[in-house]
JSON list of C-alpha atoms in Angstrom, two decimals:
[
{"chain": "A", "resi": 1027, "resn": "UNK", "atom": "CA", "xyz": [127.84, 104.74, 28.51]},
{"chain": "A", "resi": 1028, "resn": "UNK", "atom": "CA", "xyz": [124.64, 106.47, 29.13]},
{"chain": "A", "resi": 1029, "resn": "UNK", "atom": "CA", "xyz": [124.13, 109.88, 30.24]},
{"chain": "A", "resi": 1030, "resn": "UNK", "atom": "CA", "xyz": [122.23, 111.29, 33.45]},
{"chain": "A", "resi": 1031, "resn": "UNK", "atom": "CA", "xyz": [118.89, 113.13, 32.49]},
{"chain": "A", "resi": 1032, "resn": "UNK", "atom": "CA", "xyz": [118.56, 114.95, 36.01]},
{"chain": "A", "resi": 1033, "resn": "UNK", "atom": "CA", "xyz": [115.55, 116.49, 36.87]},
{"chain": "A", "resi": 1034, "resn": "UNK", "atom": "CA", "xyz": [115.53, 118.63, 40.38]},
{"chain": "A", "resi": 1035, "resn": "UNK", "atom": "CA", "xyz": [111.71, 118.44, 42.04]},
{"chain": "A", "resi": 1036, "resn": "UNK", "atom": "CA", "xyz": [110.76, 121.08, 44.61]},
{"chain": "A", "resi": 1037, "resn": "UNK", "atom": "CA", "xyz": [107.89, 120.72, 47.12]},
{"chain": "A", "resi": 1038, "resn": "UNK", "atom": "CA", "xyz": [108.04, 121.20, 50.81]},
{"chain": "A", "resi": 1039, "resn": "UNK", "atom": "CA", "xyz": [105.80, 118.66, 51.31]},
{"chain": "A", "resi": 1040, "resn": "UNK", "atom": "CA", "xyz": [108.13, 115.54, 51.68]},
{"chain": "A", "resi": 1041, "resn": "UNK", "atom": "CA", "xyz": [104.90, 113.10, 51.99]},
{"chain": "A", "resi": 1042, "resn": "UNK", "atom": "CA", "xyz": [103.37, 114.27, 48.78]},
{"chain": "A", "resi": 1043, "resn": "UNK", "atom": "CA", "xyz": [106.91, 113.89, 47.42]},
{"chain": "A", "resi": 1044, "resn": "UNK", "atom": "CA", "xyz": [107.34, 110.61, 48.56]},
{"chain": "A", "resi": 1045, "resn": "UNK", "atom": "CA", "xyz": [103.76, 109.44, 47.18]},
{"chain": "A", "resi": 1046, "resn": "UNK", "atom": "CA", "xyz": [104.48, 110.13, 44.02]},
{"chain": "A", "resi": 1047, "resn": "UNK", "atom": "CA", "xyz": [104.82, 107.49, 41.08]},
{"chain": "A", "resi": 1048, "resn": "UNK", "atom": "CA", "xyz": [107.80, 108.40, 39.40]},
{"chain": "A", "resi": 1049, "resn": "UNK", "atom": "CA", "xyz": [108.27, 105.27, 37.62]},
{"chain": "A", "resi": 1050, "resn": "UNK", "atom": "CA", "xyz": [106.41, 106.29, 34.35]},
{"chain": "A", "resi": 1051, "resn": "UNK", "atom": "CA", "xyz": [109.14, 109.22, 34.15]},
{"chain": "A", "resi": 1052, "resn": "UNK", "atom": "CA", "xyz": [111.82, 107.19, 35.23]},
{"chain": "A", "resi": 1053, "resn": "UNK", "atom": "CA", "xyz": [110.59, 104.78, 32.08]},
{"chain": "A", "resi": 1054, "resn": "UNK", "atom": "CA", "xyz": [109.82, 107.60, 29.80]},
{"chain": "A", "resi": 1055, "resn": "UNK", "atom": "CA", "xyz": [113.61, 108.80, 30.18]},
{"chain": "A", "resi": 1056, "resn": "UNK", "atom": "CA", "xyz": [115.07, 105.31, 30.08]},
{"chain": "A", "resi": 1057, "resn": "UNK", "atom": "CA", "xyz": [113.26, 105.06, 27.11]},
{"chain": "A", "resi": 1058, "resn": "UNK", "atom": "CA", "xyz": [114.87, 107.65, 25.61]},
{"chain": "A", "resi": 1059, "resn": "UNK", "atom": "CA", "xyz": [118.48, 106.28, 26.08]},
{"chain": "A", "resi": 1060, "resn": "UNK", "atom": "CA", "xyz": [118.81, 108.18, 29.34]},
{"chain": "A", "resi": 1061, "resn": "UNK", "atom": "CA", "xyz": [119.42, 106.96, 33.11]},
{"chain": "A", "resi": 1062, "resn": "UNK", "atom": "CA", "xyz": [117.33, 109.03, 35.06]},
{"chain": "A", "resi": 1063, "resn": "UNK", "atom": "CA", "xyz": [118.22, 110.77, 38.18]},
{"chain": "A", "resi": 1064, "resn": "UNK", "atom": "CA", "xyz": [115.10, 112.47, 40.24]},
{"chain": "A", "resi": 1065, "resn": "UNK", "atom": "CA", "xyz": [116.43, 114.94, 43.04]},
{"chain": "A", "resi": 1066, "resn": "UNK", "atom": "CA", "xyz": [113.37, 115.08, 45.13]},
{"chain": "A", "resi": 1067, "resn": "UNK", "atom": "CA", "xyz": [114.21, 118.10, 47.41]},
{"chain": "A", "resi": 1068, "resn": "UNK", "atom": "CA", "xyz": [111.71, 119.47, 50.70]},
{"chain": "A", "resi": 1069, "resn": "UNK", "atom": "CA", "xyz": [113.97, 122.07, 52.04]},
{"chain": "A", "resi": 1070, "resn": "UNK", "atom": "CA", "xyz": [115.11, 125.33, 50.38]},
{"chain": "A", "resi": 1071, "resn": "UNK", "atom": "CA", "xyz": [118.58, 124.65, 51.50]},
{"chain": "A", "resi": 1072, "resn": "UNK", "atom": "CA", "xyz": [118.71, 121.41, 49.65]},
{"chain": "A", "resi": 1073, "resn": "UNK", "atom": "CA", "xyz": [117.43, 122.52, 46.41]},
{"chain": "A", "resi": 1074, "resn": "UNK", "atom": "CA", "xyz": [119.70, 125.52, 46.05]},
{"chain": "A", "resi": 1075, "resn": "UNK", "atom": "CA", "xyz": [122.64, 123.26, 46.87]},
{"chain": "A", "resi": 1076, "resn": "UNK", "atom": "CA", "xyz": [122.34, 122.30, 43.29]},
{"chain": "A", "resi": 1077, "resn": "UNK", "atom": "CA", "xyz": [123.21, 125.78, 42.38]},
{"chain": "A", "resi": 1078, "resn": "UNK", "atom": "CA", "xyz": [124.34, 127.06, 39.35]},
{"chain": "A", "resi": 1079, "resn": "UNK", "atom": "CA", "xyz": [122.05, 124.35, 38.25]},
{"chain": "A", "resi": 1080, "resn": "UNK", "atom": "CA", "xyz": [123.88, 123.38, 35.60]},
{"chain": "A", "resi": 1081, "resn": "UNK", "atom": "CA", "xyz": [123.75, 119.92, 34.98]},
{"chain": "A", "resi": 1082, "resn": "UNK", "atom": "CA", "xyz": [120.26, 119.65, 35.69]},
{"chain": "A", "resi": 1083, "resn": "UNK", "atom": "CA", "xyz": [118.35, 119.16, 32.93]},
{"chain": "A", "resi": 1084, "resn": "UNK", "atom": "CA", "xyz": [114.79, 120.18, 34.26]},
{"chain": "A", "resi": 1085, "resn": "UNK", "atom": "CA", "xyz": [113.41, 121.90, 37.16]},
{"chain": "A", "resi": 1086, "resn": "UNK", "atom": "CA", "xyz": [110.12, 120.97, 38.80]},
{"chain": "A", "resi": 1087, "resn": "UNK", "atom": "CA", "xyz": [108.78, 123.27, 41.41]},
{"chain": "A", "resi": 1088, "resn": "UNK", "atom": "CA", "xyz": [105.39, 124.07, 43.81]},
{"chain": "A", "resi": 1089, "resn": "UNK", "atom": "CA", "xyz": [103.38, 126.73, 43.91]},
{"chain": "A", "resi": 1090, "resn": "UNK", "atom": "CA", "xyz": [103.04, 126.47, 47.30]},
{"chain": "A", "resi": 1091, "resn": "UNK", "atom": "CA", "xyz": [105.77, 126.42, 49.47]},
{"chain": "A", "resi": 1092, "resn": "UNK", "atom": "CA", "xyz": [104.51, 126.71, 52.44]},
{"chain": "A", "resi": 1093, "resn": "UNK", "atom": "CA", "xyz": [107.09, 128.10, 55.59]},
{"chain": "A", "resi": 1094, "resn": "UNK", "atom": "CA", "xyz": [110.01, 128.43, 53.45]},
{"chain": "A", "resi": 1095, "resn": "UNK", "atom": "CA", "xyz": [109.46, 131.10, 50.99]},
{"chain": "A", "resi": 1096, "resn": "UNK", "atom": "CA", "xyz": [106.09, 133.29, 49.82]},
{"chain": "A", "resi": 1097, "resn": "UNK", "atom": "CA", "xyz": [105.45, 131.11, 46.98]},
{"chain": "A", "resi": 1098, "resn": "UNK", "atom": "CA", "xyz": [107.80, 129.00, 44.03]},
{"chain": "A", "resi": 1099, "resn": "UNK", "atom": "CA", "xyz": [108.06, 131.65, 41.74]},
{"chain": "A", "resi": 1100, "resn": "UNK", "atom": "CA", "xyz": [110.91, 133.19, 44.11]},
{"chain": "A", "resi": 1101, "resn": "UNK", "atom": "CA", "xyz": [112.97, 130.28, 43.59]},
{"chain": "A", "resi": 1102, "resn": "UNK", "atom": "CA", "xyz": [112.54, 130.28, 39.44]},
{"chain": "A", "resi": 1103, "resn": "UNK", "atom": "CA", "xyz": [113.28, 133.65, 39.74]},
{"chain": "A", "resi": 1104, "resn": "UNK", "atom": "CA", "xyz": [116.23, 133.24, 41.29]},
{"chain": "A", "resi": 1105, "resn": "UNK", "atom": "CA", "xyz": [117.26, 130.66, 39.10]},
{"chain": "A", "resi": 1106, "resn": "UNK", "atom": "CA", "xyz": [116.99, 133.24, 36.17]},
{"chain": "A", "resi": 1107, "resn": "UNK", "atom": "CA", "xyz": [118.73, 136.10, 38.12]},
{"chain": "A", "resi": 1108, "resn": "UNK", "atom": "CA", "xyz": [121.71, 133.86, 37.78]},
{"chain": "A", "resi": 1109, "resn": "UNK", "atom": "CA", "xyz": [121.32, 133.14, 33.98]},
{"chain": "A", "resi": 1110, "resn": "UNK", "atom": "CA", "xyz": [119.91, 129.85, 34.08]},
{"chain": "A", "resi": 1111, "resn": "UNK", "atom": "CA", "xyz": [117.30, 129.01, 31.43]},
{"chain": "A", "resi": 1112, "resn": "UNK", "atom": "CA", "xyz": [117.23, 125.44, 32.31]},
{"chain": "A", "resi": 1113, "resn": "UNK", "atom": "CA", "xyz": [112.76, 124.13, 31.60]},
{"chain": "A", "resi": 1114, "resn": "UNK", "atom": "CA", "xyz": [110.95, 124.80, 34.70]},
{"chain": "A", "resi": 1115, "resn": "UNK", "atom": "CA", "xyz": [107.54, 122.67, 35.30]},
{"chain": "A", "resi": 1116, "resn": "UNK", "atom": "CA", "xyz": [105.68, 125.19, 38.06]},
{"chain": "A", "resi": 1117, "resn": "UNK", "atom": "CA", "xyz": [102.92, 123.39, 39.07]},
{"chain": "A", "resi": 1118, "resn": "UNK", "atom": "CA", "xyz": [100.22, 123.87, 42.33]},
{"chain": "A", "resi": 1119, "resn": "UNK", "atom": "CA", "xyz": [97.14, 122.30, 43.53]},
{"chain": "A", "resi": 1120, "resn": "UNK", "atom": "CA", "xyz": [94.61, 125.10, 43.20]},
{"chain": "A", "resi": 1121, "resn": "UNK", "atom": "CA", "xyz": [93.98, 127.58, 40.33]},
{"chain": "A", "resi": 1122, "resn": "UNK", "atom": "CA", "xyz": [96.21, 127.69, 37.13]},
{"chain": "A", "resi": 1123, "resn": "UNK", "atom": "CA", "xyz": [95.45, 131.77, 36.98]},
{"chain": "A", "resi": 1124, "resn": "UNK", "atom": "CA", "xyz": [97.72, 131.90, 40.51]},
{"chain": "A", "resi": 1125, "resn": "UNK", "atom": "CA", "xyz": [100.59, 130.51, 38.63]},
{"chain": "A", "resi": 1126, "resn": "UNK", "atom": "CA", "xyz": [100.12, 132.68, 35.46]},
{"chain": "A", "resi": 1127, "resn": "UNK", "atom": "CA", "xyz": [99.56, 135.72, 37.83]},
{"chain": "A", "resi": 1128, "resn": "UNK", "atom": "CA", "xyz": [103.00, 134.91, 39.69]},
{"chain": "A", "resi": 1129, "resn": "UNK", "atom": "CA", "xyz": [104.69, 134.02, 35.52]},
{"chain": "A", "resi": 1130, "resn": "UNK", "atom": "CA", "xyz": [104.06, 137.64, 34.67]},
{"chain": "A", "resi": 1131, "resn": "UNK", "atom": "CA", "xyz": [104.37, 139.54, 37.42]},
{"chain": "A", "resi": 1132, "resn": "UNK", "atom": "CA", "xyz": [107.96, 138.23, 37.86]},
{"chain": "A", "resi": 1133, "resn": "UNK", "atom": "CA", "xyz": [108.42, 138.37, 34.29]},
{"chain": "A", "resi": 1134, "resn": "UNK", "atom": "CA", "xyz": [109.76, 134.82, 33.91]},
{"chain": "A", "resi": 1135, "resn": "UNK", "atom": "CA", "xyz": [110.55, 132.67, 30.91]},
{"chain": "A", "resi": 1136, "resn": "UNK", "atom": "CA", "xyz": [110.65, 129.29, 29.72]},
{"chain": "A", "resi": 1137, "resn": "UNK", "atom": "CA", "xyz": [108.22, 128.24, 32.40]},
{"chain": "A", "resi": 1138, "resn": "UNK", "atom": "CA", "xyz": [105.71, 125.56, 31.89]},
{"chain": "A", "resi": 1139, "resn": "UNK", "atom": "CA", "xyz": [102.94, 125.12, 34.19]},
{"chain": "A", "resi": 1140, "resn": "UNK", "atom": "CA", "xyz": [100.76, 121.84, 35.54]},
{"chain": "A", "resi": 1141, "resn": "UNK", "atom": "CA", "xyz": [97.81, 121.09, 37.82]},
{"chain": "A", "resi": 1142, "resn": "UNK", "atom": "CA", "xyz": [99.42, 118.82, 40.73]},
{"chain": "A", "resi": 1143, "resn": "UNK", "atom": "CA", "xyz": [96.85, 116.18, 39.10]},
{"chain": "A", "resi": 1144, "resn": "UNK", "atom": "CA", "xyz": [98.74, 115.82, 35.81]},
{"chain": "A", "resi": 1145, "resn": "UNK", "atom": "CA", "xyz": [102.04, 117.00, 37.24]},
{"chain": "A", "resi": 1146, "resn": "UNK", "atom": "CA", "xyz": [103.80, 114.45, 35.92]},
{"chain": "A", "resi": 1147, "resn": "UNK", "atom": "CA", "xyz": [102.26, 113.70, 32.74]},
{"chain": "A", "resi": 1148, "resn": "UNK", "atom": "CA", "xyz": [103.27, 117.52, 32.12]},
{"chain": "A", "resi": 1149, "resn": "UNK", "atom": "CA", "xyz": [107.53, 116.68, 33.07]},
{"chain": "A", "resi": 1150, "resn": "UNK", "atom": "CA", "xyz": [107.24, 113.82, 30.96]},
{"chain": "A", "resi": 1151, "resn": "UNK", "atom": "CA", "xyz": [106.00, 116.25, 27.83]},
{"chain": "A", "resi": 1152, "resn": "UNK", "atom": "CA", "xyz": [108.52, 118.99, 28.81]},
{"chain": "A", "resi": 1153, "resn": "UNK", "atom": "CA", "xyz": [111.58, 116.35, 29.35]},
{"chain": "A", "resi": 1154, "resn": "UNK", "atom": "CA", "xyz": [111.01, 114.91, 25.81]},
{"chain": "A", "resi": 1155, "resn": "UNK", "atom": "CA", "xyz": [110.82, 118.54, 24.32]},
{"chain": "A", "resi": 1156, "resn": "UNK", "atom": "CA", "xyz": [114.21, 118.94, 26.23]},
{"chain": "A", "resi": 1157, "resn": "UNK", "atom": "CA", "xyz": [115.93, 116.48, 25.22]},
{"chain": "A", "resi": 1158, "resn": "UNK", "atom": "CA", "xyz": [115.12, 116.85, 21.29]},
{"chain": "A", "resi": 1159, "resn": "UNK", "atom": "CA", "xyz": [117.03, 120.01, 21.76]},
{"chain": "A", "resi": 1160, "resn": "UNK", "atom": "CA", "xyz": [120.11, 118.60, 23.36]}
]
């Protein structure tokens, strides 16, 4: 039998979520003897359902989250409040620096970050590095 590789997406923008080609990840992961399993979540509610996050195997979250929260890094620092140093992928549409600004000034770790452009060229990279460590 063949385990889940689960990776838990974050952007409150359900259309850009839902435009999305996931199929080269969904192939990349197959590929790698895994069944894949994409949580595509729009609503803060939703994605901290999946708390303590512990069978998810990567974490892929905006910059920008519009209404719900100041900005992404809240939620990844949340996650590592409660111990959890499952890969995050923080990714936005504008300037890289924002996201390395938000990185330090929250202090957070094992974050990896993308241009919304190459977002998932970027979870593809980071889900292979993950799963040579498992």
């Amino acid at each position: 039998m063949k385990e889940a590789f689960k990776v838990l997406w974050f952007d409150d923008n359900r259309e850009y979520l839902d435009s999305l080609d996931f199929e080269p990840l969904e192939s990349a992961i197959r590929s790698w003897g895994f069944v894949p399993e994409i949580h595509k979540e729009s609503e803060a509610a939703q994605f901290m359902s999946h708390s303590p996050f512990a069978d998810i195997e990567l974490i892929v979250v905006d910059y920008d989250l519009g209404e719900q929260v100041p900005h992404g890094e809240a939620f990844i620092k949340k996650i590592r409040e409660n111990s959890v140093l499952t890969e995050v992928v923080f990714y936005t549409a504008h300037e890289a620096k924002d996201l390395w600004t938000a990185i330090c000034a929250n202090e957070l770790e094992g974050v990896f970050v993308a241009n919304r452009r190459e977002v998932i060229s970027k979870v593809i990279k980071v889900s292979r590095q993950t799963i040579e460590t498992i």
